[in-house]
PDB file of C-alpha atoms in Angstrom:
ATOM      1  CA  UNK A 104     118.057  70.223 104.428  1.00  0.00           C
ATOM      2  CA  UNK A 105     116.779  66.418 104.223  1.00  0.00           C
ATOM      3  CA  UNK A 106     113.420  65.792 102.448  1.00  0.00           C
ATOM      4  CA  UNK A 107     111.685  62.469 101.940  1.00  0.00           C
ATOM      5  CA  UNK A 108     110.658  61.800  98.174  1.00  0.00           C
ATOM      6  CA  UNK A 109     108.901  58.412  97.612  1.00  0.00           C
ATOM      7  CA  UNK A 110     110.394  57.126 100.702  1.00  0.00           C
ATOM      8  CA  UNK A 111     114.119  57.715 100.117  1.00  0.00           C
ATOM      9  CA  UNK A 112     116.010  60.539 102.348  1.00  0.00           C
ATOM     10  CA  UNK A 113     117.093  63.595  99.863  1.00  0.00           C
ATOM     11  CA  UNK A 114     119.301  66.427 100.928  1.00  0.00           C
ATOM     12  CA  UNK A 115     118.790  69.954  99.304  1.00  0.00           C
ATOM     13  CA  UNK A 116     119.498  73.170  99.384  1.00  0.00           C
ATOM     14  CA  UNK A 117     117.407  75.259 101.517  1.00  0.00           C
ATOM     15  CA  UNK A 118     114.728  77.442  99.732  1.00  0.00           C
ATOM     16  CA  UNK A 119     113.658  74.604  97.064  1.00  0.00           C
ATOM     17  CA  UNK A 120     110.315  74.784  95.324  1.00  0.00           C
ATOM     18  CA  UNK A 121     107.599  71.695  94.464  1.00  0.00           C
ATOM     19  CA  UNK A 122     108.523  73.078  90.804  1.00  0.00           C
ATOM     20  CA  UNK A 123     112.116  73.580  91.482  1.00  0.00           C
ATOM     21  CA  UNK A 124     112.915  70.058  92.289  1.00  0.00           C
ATOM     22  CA  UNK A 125     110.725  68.860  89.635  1.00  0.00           C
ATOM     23  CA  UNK A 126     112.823  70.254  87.044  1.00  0.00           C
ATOM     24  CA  UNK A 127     115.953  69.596  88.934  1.00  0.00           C
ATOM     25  CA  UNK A 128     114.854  65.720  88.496  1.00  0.00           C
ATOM     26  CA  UNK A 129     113.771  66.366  84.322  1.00  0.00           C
ATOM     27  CA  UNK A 130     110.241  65.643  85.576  1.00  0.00           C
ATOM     28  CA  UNK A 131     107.844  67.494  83.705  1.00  0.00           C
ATOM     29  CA  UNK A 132     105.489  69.588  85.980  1.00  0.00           C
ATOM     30  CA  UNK A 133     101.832  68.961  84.166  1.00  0.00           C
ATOM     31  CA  UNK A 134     102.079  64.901  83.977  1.00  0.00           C
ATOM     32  CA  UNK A 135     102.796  64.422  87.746  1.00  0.00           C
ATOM     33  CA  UNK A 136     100.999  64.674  91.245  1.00  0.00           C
ATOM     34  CA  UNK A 137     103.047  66.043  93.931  1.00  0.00           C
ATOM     35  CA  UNK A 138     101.750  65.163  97.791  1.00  0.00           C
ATOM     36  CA  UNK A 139     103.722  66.817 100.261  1.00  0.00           C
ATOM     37  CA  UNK A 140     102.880  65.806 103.781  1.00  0.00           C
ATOM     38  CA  UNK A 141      99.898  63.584 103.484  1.00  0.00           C
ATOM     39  CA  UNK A 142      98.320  66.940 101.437  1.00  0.00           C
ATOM     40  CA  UNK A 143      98.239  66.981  97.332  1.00  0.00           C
ATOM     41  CA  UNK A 144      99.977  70.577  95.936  1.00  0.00           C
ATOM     42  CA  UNK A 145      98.027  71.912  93.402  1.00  0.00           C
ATOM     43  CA  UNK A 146      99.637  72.408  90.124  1.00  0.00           C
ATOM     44  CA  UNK A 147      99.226  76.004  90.343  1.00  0.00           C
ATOM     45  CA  UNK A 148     101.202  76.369  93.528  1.00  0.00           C
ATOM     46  CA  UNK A 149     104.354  74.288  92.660  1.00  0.00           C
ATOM     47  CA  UNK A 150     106.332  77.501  92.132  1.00  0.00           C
ATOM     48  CA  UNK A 151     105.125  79.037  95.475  1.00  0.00           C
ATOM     49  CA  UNK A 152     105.328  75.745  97.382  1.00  0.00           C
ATOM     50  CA  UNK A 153     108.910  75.794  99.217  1.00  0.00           C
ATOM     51  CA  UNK A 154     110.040  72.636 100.503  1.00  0.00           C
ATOM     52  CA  UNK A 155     111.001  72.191 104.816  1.00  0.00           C
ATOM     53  CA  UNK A 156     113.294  69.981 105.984  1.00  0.00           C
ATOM     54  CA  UNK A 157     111.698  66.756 107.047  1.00  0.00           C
ATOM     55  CA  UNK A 158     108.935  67.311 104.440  1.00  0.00           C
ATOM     56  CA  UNK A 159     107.871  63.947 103.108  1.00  0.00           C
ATOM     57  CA  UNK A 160     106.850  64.402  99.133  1.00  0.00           C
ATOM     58  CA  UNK A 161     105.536  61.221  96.973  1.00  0.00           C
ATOM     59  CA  UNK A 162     105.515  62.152  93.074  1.00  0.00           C
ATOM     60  CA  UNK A 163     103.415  59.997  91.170  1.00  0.00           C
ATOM     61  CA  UNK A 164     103.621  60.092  87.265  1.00  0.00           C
ATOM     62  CA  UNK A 165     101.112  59.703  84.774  1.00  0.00           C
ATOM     63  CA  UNK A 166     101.204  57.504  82.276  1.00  0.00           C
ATOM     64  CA  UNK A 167      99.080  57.501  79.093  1.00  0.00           C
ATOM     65  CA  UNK A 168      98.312  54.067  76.901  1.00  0.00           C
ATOM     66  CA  UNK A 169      95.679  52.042  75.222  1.00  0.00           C
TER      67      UNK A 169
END
């Protein structure tokens, strides 16, 4: 299946979770946001949340300083 992620076309396997691909791409799961579709996942539904083709995701890190 083909996802969008930050605007770039993706292919995956079928049956992916938010949480799967965020540890497939070493991003760790408590310092991001994950939209999917216009709509922000909540943290505690990344490992429920299975990706669709033509779902359009935008991960946004979080980065601390001072």
């Amino acid at each position: 299946m083909q996802i969008f992620l930050n605007g770039e076309a993706r292919s995956l396997s079928a049956g992916v979770t938010v949480a799967g691909l965020l540890k497939d791409l070493g991003i760790e799961a408590r310092k991001v946001a994950v939209e999917r579709n216009l709509e922000i996942v909540p943290k505690s539904a990344f490992e429920t949340t299975q990706l669709k083709d033509g779902d359009r995701l935008e991960i946004v890190h979080f980065i601390g300083g001072g």
